[in-house]
Coordinates of C-alpha atoms in Angstrom, one line a residue:
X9 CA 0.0 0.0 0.0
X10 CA 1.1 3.2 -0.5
X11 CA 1.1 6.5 1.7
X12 CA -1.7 7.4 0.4
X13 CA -4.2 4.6 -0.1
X14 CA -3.2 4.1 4.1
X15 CA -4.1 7.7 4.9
X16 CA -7.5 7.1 2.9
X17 CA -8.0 4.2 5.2
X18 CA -7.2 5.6 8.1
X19 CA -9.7 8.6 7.3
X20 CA -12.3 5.9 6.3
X21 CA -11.7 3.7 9.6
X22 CA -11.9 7.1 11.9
X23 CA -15.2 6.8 11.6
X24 CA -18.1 3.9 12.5
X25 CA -18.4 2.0 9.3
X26 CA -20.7 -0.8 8.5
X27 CA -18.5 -3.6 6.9
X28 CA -19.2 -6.5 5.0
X29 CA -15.9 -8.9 4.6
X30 CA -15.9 -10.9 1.0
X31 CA -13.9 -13.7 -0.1
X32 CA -14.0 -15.7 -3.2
X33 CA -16.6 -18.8 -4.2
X34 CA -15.5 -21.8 -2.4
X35 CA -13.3 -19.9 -0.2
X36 CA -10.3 -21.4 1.6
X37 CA -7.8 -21.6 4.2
X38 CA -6.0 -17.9 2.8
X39 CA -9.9 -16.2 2.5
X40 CA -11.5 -18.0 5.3
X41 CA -8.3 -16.9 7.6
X42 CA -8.2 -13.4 6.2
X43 CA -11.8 -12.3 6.6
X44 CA -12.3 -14.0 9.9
X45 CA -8.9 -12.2 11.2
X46 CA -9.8 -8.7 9.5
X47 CA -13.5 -8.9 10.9
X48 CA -12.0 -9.5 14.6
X49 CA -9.8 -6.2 14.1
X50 CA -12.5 -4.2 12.8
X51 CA -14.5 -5.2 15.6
X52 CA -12.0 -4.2 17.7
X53 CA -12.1 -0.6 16.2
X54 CA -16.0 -0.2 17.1
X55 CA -17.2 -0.9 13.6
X56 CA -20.3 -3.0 12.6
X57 CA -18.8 -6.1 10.8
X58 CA -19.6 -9.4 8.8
X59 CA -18.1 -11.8 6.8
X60 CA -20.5 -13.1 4.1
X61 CA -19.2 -16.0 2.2
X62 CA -20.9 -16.9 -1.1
X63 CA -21.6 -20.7 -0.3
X64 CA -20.1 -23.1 2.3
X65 CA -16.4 -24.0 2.6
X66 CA -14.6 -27.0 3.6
X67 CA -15.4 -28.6 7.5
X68 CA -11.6 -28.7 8.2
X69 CA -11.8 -24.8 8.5
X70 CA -14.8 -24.6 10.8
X71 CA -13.4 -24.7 13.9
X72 CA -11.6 -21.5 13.3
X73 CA -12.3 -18.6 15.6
X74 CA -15.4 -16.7 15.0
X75 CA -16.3 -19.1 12.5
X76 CA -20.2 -19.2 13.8
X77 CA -20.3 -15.7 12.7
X78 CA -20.4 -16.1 9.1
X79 CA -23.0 -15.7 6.7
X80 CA -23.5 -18.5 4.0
X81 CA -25.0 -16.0 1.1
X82 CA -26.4 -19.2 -0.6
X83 CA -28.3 -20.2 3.0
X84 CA -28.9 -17.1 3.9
X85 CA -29.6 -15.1 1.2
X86 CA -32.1 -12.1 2.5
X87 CA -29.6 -11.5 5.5
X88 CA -26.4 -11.5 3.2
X89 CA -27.9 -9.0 0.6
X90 CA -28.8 -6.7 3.7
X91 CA -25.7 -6.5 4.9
X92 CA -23.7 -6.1 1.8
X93 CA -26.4 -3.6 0.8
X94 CA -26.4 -1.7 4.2
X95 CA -22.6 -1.5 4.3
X96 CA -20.7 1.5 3.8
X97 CA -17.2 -0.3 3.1
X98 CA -16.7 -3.5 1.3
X99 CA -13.5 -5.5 1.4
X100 CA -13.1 -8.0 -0.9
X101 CA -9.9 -10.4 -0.1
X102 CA -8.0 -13.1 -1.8
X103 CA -10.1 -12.1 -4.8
X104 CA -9.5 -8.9 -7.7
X105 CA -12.4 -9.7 -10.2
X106 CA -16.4 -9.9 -9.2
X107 CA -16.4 -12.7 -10.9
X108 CA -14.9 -15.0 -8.5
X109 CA -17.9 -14.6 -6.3
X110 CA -20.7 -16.5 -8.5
X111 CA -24.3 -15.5 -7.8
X112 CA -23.4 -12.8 -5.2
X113 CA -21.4 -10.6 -8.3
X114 CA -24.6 -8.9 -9.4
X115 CA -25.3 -7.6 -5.5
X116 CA -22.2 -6.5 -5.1
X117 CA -22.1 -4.8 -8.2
X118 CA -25.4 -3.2 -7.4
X119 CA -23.6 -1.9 -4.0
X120 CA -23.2 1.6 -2.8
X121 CA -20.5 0.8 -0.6
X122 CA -16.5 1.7 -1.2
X123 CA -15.1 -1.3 -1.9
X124 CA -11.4 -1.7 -0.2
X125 CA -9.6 -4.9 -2.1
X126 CA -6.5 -7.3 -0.5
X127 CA -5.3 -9.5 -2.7
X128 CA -2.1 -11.3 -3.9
X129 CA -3.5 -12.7 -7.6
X130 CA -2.6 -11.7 -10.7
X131 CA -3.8 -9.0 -13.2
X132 CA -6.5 -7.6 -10.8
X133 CA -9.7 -5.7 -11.9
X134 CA -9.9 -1.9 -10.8
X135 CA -13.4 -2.0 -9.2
X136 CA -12.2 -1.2 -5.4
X137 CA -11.3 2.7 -4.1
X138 CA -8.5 1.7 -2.7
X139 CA -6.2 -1.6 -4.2
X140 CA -3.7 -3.3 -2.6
X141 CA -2.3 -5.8 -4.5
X142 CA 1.0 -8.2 -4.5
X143 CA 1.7 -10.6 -6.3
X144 CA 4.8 -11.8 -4.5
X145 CA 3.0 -12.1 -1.5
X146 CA 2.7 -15.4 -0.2
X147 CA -1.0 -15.4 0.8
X148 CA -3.8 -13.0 1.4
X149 CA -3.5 -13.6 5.1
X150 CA 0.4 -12.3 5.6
X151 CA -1.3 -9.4 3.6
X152 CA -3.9 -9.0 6.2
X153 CA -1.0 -8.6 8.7
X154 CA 1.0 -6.3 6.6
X155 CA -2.0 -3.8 6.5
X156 CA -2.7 -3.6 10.6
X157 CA 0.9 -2.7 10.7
X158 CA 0.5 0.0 7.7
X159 CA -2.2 1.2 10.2
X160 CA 0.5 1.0 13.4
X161 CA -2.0 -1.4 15.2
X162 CA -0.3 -4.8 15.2
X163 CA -0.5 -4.8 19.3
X164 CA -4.3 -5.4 18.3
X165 CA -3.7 -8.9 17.0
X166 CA -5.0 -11.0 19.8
X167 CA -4.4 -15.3 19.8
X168 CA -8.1 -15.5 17.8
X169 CA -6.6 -13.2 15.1
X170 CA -3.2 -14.8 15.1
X171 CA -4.7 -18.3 14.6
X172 CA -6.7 -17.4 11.8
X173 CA -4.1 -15.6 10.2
X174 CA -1.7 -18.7 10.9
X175 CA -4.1 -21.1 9.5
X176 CA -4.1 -19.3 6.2
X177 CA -0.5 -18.4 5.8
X178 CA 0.0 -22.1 6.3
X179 CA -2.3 -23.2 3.5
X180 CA -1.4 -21.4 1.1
X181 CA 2.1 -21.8 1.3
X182 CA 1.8 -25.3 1.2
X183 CA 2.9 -25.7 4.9
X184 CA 5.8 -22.9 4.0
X185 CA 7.3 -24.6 1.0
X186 CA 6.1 -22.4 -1.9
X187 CA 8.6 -20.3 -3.1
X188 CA 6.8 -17.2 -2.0
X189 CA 7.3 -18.0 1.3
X190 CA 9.9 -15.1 2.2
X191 CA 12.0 -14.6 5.4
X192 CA 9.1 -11.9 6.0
X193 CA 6.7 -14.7 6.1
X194 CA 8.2 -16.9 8.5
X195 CA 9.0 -13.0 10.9
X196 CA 5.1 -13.0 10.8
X197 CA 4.5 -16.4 11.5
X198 CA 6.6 -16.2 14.3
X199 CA 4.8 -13.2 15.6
X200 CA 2.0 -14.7 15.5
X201 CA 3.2 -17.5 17.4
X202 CA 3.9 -14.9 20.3
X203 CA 0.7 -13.6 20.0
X204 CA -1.3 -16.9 20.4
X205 CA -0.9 -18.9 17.3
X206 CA -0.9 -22.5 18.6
X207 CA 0.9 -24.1 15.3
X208 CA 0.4 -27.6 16.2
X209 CA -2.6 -27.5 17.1
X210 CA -3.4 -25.6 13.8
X211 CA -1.9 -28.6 12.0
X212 CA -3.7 -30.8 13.6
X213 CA -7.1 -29.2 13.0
X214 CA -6.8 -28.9 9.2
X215 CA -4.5 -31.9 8.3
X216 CA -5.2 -34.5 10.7
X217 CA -9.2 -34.9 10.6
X218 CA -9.7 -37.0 7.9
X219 CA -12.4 -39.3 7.5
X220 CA -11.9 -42.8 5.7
X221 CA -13.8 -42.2 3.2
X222 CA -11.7 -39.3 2.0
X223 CA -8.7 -41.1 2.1
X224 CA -10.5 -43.8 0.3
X225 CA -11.1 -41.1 -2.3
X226 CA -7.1 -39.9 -2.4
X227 CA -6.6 -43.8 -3.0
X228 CA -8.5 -43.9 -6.1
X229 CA -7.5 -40.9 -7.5
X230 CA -4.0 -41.7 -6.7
X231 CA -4.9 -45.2 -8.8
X232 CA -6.2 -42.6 -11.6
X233 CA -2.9 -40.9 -11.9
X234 CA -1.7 -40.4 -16.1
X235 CA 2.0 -39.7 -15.8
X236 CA 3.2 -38.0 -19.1
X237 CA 7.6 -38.4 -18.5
X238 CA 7.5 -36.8 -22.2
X239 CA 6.3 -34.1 -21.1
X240 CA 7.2 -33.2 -17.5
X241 CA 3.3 -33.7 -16.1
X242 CA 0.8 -35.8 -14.4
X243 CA -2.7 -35.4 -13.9
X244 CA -5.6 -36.9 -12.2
X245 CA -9.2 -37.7 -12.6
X246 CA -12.1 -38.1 -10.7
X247 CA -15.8 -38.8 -11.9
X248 CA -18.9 -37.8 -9.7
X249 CA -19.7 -41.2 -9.9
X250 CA -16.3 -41.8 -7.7
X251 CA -16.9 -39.0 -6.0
X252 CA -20.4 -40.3 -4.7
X253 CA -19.0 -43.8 -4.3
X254 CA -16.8 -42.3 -1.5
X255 CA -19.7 -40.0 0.1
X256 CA -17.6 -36.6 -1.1
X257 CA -17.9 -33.7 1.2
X258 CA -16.7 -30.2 0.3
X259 CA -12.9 -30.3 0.5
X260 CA -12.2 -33.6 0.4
X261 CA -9.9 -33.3 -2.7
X262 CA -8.0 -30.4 -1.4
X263 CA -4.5 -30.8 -1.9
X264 CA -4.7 -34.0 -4.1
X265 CA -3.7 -32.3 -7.3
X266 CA -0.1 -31.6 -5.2
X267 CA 1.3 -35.3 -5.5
X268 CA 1.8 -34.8 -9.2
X269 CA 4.9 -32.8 -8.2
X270 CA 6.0 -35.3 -5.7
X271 CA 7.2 -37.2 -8.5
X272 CA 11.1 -36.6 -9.5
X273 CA 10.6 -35.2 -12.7
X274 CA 7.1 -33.6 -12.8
X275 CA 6.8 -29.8 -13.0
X276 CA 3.2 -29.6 -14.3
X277 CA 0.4 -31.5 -12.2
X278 CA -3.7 -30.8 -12.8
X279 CA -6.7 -32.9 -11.2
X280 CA -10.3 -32.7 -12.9
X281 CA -12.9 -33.2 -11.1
X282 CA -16.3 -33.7 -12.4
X283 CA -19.2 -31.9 -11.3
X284 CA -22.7 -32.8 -12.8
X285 CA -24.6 -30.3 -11.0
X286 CA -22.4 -27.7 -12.3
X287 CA -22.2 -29.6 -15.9
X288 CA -18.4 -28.7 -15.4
X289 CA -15.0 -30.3 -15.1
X290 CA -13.3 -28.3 -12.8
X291 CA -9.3 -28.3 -13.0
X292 CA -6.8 -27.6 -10.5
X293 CA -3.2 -26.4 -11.7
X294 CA 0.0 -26.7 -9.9
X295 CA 4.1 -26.5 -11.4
X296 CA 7.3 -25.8 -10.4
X297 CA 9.6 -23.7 -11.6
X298 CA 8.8 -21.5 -14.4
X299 CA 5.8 -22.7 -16.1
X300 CA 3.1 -20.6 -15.6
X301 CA -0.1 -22.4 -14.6
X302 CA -1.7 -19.0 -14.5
X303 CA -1.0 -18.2 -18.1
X304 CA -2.0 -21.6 -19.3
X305 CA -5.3 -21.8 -17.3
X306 CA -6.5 -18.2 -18.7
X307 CA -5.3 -19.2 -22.3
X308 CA -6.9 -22.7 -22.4
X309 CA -9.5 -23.2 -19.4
X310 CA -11.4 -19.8 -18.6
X311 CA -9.1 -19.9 -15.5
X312 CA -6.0 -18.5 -13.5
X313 CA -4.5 -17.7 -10.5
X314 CA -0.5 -17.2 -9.9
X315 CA 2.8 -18.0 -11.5
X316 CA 2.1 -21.7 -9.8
X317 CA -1.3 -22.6 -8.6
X318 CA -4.5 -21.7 -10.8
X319 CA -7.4 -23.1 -11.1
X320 CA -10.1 -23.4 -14.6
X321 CA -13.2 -25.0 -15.8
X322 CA -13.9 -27.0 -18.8
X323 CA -17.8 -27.6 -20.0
X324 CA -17.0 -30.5 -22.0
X325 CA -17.6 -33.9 -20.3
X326 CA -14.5 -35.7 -18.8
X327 CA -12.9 -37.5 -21.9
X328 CA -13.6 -34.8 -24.1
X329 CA -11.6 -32.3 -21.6
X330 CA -8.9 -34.4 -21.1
X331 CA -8.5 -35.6 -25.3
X332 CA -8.3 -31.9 -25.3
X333 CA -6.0 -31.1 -22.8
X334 CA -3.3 -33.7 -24.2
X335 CA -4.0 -32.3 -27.5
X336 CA -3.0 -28.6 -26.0
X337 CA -0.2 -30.0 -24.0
X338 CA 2.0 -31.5 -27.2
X339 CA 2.4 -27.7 -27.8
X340 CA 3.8 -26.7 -24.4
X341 CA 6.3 -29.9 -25.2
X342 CA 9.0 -27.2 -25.4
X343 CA 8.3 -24.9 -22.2
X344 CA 8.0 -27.7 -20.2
X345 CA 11.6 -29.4 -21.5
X346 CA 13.5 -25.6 -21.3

């Protein structure tokens, strides 16, 4: 941020606001962990606040503090739409295009509010007052920090605060492996440890409360793996019909598309996932190095996201996606053996 986009929000923040706190469509660790700390803060400072998500999130990030206070725009729709249309600031975090919000984009367009945005993807829109946006930024969450101490309030992190902004630093770093993790992130982290941050018991609550049935599901999708030596990449599949076979819950395949790249040699790694309700196929990029997943998700799969986790959609049905995708991917033979 610079001098003065934080004088603006100091100005704005002087003053009661009613806030509404946004994150994107199936929101995760980074936008659950960023709202739910920012709406604790803002509380703090005497505001009116709520975090409205646009549909429900994965049950491994429920037990997060302050959780209970959010609003499921799908569930509760007629509450959600007040609030968002009652507010007088909007922040929108770990998003930069309306469109990453589904059925909510039309409210929000529709809003009189100021809309402040926090964010760390790539090319963002220019809808929000005041934009702060980095790219090298290892998650929303570490960006959530970086603004309280652009404000000179850090002492006003409390262990609920610390925890949420833990848990989504964590996530989206890929437990601190991604190469945005900088030696900033891990000075935050360890502030946040001082300020209440339990880390293993952070761990524990997001990676170790698996049921069987979703390591049933990792099994077959692990048994579904296409590895593609010629080409650097591995991808995996997953039908509803496997889905429902193992009872699927919301989250359940987070993180499979990463054991692609556990494989010595792979740089590229995708899962697609059907989704008959939808009538999509929705993909999940990851690579190392390089290759951008970003630039190949927007170019081929109505998608993106950063340098090296994006996400698209296909609306073709499973075989067809895929007979495209290898088609596409004998052209990118050359990027992916530099």
């Amino acid at each position: 941020m610079n001098s003065a986009d934080i004088t603006t929000v100091k100005s704005i923040l002087s003053q009661p606001q009613k806030i509404a706190i946004i994150p994107h469509r199936n929101p995760d660790g980074d936008a659950m962990g960023s709202c739910l700390a920012l709406y604790g803060f803002l509380k703090k400072k005497g505001h009116t606040v709520h975090v409205v998500a646009p549909n429900d999130y994965p049950k491994f990030l429920k037990w997060m503090p302050e959780n209970d206070t959010v609003i499921n725009f799908e569930r509760e729709n007629p509450k959600a739409k007040e609030v968002i249309n009652e507010a007088s600031i909007i922040f929108t975090l770990d998003f930069n295009d309306l469109s990453r919000v589904g059925q909510m984009e039309q409210v929000l367009k529709e809003a009189s509010a100021d809309f402040i945005m926090i964010d760390h993807h790539q090319q963002p829109s220019d809808y929000a007052m005041v934009t702060y946006s980095d790219v090298t930024m290892s998650s929303t969450c570490e960006m959530v920090y970086n603004f309280i101490e652009f404000l000179g309030e850090t002492d006003q992190i409390d262990a609920d605060m610390a925890t949420n902004l833990y848990t989504g630093i964590m996530t989206d770093t890929g437990s601190f492996k991604y190469r945005s993790t900088s030696s900033k992130t891990h000075r935050v982290v360890a502030e946040l440890i001082d300020k209440g941050a339990d880390n293993m018991a952070i761990h524990q609550e997001v990676f170790d409360t698996n049921s069987p049935s979703r390591l049933h599901l990792l099994g077959v999708a692990l048994s579904n793996m296409v590895i593609l030596p010629e080409y650097r990449t591995a991808y995996i599949t997953l039908t509803q019909d496997e889905l429902d076979q193992y009872d699927f819950k919301k989250g359940d395949t987070e993180g499979f598309v990463n054991y692609g790249l556990t494989l010595e040699g792979i740089i590229f790694a995708l899962i697609f996932i059907e989704n008959r309700e939808e009538g999509i196929i929705k993909i999940s990029l990851r690579s190392i190095g390089d290759f951008s997943v970003n630039e190949f998700a927007r170019a081929h799969f109505n998608g993106g996201g950063h340098t090296n986790a994006a996400g698209g959609r296909s609306e073709t049905s499973m075989e067809e996606t895929i007979s495209r995708f290898n088609d596409i991917l004998k052209t990118y033979k050359y990027k992916l053996n530099p």
